[in-house]
PDB file of C-alpha atoms in Angstrom:
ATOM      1  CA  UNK A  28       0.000   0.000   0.000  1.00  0.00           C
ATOM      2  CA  UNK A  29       1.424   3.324  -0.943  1.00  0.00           C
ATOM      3  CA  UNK A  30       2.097   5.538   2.043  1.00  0.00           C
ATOM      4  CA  UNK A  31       3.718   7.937   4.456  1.00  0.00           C
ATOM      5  CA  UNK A  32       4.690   6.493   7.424  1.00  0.00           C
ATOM      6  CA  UNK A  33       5.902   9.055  10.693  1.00  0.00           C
ATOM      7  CA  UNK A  34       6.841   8.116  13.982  1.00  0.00           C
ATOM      8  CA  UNK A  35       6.346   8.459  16.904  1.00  0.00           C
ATOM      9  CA  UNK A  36       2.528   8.711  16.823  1.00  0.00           C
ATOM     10  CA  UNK A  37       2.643  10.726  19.965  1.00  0.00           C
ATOM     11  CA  UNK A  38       5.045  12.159  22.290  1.00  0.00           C
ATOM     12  CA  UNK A  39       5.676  14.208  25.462  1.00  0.00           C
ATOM     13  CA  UNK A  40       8.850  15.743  26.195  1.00  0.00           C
ATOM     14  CA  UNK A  41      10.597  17.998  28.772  1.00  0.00           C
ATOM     15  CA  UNK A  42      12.530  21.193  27.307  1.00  0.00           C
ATOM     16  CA  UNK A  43      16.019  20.819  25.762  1.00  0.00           C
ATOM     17  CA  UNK A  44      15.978  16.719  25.103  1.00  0.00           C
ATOM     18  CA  UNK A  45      16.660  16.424  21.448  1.00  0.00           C
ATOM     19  CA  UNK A  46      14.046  14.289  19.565  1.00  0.00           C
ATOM     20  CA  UNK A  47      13.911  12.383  16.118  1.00  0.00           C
ATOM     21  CA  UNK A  48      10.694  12.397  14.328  1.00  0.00           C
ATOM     22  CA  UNK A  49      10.893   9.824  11.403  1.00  0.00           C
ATOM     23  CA  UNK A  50       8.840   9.997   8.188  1.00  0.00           C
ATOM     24  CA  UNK A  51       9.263   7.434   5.430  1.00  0.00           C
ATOM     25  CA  UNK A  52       7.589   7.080   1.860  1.00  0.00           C
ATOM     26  CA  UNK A  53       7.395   4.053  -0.204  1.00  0.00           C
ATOM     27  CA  UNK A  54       6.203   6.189  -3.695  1.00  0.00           C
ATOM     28  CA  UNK A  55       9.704   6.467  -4.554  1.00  0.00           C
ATOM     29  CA  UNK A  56       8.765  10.197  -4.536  1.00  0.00           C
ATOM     30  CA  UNK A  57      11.004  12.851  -4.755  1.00  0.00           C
ATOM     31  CA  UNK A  58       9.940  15.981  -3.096  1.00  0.00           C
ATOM     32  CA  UNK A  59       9.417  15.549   0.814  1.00  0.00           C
ATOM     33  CA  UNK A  60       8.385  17.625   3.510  1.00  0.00           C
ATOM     34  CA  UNK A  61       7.687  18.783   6.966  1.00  0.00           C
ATOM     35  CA  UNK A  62       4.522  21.285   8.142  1.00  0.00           C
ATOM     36  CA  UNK A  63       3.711  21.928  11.581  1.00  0.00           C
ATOM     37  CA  UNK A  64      -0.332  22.822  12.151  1.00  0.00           C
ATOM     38  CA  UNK A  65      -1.263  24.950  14.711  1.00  0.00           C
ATOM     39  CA  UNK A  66      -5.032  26.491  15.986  1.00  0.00           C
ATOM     40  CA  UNK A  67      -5.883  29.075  14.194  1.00  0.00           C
ATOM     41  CA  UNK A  68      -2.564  29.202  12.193  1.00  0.00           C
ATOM     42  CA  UNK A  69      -3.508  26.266   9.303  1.00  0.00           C
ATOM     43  CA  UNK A  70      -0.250  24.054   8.148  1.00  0.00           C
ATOM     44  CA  UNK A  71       2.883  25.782   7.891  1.00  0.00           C
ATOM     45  CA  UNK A  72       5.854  24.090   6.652  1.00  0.00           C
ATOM     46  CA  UNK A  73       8.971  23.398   8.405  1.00  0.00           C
ATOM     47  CA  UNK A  74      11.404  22.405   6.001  1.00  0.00           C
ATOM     48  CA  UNK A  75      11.613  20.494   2.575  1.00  0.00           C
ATOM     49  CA  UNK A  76      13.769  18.258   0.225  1.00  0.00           C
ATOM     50  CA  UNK A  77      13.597  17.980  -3.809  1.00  0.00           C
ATOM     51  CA  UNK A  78      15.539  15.327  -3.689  1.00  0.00           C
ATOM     52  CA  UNK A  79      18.804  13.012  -1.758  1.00  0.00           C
ATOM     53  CA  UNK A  80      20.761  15.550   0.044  1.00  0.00           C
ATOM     54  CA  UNK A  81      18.937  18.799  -1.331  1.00  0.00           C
ATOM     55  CA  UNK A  82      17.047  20.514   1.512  1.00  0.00           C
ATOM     56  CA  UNK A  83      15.791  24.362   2.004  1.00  0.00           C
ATOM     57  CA  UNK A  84      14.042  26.488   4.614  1.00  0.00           C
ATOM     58  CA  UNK A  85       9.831  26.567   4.755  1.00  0.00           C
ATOM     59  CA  UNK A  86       8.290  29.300   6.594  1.00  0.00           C
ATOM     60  CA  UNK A  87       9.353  28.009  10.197  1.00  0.00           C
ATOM     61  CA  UNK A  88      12.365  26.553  10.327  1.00  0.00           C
ATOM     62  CA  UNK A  89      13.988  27.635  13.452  1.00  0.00           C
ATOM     63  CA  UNK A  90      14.755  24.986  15.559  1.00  0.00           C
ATOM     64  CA  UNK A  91      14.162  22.156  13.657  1.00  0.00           C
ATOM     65  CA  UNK A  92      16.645  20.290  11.078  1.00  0.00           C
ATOM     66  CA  UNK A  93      16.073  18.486   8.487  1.00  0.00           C
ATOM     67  CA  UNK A  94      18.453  15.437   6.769  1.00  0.00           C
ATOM     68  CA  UNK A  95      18.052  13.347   3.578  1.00  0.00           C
ATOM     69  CA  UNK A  96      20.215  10.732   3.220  1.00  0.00           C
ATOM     70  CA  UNK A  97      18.231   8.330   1.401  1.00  0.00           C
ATOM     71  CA  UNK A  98      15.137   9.076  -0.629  1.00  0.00           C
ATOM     72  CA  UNK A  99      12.670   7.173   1.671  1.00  0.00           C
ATOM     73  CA  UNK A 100      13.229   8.668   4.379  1.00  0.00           C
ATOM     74  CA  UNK A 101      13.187  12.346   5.873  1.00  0.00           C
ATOM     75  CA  UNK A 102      13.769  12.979   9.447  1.00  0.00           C
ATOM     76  CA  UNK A 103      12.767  16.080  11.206  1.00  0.00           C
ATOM     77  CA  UNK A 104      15.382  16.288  14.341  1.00  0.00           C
ATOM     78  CA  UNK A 105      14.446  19.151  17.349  1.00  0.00           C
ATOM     79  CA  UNK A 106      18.087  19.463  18.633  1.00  0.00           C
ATOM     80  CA  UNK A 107      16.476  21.070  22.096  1.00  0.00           C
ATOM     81  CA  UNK A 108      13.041  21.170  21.777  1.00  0.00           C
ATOM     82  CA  UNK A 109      11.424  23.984  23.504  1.00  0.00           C
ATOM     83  CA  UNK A 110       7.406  24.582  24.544  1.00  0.00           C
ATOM     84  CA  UNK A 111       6.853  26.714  21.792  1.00  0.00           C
ATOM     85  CA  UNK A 112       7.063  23.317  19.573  1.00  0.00           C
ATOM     86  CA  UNK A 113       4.493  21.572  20.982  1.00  0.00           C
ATOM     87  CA  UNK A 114       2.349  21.136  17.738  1.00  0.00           C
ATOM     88  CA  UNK A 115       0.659  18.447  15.545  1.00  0.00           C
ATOM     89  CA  UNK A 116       3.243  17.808  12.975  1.00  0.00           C
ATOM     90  CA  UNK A 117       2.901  16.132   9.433  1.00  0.00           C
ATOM     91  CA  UNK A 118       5.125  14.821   6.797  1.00  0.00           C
ATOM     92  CA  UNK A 119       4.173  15.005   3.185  1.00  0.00           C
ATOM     93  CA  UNK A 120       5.373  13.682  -0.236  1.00  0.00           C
ATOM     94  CA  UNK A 121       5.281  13.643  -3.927  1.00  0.00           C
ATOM     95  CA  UNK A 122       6.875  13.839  -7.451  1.00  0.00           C
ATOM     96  CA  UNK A 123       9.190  16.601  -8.454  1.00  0.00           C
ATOM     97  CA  UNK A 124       6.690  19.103  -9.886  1.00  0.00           C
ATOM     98  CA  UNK A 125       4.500  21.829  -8.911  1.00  0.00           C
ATOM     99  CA  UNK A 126       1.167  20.366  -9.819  1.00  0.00           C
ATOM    100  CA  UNK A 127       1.803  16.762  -8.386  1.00  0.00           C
ATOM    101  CA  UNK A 128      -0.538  15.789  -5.802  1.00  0.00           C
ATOM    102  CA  UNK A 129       1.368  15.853  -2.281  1.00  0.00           C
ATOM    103  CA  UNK A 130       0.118  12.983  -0.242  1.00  0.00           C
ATOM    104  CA  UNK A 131       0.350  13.338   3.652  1.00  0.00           C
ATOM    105  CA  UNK A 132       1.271  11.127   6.979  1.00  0.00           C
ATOM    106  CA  UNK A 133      -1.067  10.361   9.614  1.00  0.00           C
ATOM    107  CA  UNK A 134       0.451  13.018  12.382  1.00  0.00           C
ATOM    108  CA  UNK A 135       2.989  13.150  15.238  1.00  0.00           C
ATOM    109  CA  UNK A 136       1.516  15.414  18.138  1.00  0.00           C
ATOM    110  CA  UNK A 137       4.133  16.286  19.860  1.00  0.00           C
ATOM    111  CA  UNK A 138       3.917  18.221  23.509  1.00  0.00           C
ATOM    112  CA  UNK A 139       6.986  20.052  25.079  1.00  0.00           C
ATOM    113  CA  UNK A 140       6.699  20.487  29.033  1.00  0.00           C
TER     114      UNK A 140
ATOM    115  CA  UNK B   3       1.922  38.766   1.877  1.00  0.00           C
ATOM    116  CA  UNK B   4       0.860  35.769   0.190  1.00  0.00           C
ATOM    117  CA  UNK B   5      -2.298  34.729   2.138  1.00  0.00           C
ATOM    118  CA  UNK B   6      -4.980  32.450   1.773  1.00  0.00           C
ATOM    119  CA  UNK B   7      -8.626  33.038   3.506  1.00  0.00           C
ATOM    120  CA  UNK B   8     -11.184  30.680   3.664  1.00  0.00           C
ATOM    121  CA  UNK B   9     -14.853  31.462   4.528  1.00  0.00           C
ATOM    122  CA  UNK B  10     -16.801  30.777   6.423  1.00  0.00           C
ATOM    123  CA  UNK B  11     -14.416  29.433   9.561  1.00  0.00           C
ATOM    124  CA  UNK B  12     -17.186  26.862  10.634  1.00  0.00           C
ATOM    125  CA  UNK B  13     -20.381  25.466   9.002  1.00  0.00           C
ATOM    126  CA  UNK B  14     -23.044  23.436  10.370  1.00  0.00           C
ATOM    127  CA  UNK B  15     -25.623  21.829   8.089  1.00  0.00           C
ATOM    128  CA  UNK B  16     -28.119  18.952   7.814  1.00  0.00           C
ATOM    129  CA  UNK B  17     -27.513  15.717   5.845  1.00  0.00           C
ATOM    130  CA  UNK B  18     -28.780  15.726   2.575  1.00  0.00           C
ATOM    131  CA  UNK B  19     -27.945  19.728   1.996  1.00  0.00           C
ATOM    132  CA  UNK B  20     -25.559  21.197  -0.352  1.00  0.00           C
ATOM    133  CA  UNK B  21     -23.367  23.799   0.735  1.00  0.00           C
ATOM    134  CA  UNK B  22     -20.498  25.884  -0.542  1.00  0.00           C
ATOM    135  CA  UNK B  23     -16.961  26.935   0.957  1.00  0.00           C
ATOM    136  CA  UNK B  24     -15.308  29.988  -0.487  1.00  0.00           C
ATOM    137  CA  UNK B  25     -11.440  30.809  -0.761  1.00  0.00           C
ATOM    138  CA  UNK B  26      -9.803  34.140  -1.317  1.00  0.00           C
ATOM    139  CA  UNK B  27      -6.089  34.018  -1.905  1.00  0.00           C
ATOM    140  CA  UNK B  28      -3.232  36.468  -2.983  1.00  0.00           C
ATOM    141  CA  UNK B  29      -0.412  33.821  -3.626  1.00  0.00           C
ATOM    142  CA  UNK B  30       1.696  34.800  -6.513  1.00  0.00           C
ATOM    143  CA  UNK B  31       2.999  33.951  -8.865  1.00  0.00           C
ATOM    144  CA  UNK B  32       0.083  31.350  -9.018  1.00  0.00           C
ATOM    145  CA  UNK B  33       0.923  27.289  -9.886  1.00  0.00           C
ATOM    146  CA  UNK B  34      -2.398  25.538  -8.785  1.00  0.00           C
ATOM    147  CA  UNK B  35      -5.019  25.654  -6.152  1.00  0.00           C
ATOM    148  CA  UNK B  36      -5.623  22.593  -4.053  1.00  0.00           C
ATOM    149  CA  UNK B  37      -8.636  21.637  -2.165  1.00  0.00           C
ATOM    150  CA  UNK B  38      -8.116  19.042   0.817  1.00  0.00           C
ATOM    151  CA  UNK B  39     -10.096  17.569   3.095  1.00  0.00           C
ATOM    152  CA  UNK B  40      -8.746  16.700   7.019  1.00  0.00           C
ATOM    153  CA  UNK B  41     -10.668  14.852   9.521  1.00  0.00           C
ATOM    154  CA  UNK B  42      -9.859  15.144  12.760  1.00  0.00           C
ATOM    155  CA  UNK B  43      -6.053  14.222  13.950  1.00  0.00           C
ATOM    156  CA  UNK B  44      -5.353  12.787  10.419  1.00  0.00           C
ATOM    157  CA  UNK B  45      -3.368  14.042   7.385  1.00  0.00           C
ATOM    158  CA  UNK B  46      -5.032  15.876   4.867  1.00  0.00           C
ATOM    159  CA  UNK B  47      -6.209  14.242   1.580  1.00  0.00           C
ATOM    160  CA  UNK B  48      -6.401  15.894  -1.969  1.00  0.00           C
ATOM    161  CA  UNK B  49      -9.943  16.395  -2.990  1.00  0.00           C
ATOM    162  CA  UNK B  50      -8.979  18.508  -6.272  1.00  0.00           C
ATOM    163  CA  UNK B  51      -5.747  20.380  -7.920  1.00  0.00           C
ATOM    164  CA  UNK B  52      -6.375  23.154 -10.688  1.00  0.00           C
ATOM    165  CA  UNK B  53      -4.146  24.787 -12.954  1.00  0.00           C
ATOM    166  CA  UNK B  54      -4.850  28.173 -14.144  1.00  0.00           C
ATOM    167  CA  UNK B  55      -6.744  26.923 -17.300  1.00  0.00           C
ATOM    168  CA  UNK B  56      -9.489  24.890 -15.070  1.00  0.00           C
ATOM    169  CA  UNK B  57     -12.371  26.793 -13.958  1.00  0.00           C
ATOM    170  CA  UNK B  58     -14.131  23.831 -12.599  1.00  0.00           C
ATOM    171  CA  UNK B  59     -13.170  20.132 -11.727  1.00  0.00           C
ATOM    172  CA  UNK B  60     -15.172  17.205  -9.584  1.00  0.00           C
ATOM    173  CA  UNK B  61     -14.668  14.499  -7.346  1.00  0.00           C
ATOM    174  CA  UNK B  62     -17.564  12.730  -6.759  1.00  0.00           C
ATOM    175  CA  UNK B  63     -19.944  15.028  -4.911  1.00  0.00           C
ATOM    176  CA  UNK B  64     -16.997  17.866  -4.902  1.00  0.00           C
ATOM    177  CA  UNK B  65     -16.820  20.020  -6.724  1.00  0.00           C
ATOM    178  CA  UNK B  66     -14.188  22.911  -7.366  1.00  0.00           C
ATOM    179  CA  UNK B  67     -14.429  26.021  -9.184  1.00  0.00           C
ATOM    180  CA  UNK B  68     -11.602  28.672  -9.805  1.00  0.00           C
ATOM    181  CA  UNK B  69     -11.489  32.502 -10.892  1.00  0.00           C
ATOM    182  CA  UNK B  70      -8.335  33.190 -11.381  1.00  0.00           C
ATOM    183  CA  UNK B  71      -8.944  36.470 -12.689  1.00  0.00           C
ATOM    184  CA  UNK B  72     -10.485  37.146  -9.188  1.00  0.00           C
ATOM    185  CA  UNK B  73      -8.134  34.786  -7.522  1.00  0.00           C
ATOM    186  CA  UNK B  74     -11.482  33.059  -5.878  1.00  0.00           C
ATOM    187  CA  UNK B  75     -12.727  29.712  -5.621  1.00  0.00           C
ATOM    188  CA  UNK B  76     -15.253  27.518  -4.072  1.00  0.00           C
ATOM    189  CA  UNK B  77     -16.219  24.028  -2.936  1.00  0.00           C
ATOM    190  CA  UNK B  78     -19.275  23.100  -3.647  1.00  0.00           C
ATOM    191  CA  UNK B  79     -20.609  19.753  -1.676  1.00  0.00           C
ATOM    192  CA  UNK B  80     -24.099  18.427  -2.790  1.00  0.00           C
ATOM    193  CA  UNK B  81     -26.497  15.952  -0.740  1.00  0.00           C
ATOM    194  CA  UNK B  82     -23.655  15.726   1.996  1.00  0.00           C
ATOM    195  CA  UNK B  83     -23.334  12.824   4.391  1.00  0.00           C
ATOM    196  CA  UNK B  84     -22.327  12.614   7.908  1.00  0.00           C
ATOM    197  CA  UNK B  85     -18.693  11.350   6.588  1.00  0.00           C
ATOM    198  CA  UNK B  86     -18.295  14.760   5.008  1.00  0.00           C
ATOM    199  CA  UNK B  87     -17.772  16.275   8.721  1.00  0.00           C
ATOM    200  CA  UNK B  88     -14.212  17.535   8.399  1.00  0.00           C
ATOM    201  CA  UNK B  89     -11.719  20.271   7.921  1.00  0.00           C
ATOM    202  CA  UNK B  90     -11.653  21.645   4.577  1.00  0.00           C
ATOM    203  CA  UNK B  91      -8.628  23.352   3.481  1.00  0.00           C
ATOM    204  CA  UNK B  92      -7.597  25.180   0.398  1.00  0.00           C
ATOM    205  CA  UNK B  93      -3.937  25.264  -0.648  1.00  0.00           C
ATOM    206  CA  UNK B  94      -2.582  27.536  -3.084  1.00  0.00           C
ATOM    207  CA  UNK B  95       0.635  26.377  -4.896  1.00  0.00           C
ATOM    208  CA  UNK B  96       3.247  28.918  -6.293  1.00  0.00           C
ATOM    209  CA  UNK B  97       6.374  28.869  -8.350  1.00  0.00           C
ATOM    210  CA  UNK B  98       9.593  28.924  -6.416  1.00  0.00           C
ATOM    211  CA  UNK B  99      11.687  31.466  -7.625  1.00  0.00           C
ATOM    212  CA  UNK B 100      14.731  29.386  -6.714  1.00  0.00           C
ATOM    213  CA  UNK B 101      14.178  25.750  -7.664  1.00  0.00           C
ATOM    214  CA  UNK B 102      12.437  24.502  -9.802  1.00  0.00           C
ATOM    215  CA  UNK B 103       9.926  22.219  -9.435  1.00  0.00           C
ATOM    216  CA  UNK B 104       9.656  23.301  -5.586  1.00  0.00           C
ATOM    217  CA  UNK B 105       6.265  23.111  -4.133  1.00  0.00           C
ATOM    218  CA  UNK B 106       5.669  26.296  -2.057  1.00  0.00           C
ATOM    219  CA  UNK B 107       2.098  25.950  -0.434  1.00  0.00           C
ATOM    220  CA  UNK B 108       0.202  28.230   1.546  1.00  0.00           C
ATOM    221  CA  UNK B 109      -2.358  26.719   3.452  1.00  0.00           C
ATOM    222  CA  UNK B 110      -5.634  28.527   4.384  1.00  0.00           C
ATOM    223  CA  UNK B 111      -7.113  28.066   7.776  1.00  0.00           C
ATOM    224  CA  UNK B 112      -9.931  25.651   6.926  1.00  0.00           C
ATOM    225  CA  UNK B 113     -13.829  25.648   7.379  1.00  0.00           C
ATOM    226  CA  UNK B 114     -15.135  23.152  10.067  1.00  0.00           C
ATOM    227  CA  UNK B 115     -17.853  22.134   8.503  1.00  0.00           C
ATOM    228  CA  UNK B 116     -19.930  19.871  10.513  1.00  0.00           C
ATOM    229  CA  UNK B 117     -22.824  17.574   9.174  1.00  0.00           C
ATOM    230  CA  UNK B 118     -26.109  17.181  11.325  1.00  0.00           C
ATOM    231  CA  UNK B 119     -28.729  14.136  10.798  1.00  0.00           C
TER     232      UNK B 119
END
């Protein structure tokens, strides 16, 4: 079954423990990303990759990083995660190409204490 | 600012009804305008994508219309069902300006549209 996969599901936290939030994609797609959703604020995204090792800033990206070693997978690391992060987060991913449908993970709701 | 406003923020109908969702954006320069649908604590899933060139486009008892001369569109849902309680948000791709083929989205806030029996 074609998918995006993230993990952990859910996850509390205390301030300044760095985390790993996995996201995987069997669609052999290139383009991958990260969006963080928010009340009131709608998805904003984190980070993206176009492809293996090519990543670039979203609208958010401070305090998150990003790596993309292999094309399945795309990791969104909080090196010292801080309340202000405690969000639903989701991973998305499609072909290279503006008008190719992007195809979303189930969540990771994440809470900073 | 590129910004995306949906109307109105929350919706409540009966099953059976049609109703419409409206979207305002300013995104440019313009790719495509998405329409997604998120139930609660999932992902969102594509209902429709249009190109400049498409002033309508259906899924099934969705259906999408664009202005782009406006830069409006709508969903339009007819004889809803109690499944069609969700988030609806629109998405407005542009053209990055640095890569190409980069999808920039802008993501509206959603309707909550909720559906009654």
């Amino acid at each position: 079954e074609a998918q995006v996969t993230q993990n952990p599901r859910y996850l509390i936290t205390v301030t300044g423990k760095k985390l790993t939030v996995t996201c995987s994609q069997n669609m052999n797609h290139e383009y991958m990303s990260w969006y963080r959703q928010d009340p009131g604020l709608g998805l904003r995204q984190i980070y993206y990759s176009m492809n293996v090792e090519v990543t670039d800033k979203g609208d958010v990206p401070e305090g998150y990083k990003v790596s993309r070693k292999e094309k399945r997978n795309f990791p969104l690391i909080l090196e010292s995660p801080s309340p202000n992060q405690t969000s639903l987060y989701f991973c998305a991913s499609s072909f290279k190409g503006s008008s190719y449908e992007q195809y979303f993970g189930p969540g990771t709701r994440l809470t900073v204490t | 600012k590129n910004q995306v406003e949906q109307s109105p923020q929350s919706l409540i109908i009966l099953e059976g009804k049609n109703c419409t969702l409206q979207c305002n954006y300013t995104v440019s320069p313009f790719s495509n305008l998405r329409w997604y649908k998120q139930d609660t604590g999932r992902g969102p899933v594509s209902l429709t994508i249009m190109t400049f060139s498409e002033n309508t486009k259906s899924n099934g008892r969705y259906t999408a219309t664009l202005d782009a001369d406006t830069k409006q569109s709508s969903l339009h849902i007819t004889a809803s069902q109690l499944s069609d309680s969700a988030s609806y948000i629109c998405v407005v791709s542009k053209f990055s300006k640095l890569i190409q083929g980069a999808q920039k989205l802008v993501f509206g806030q959603g309707t909550r549209l909720t559906i009654n029996p």
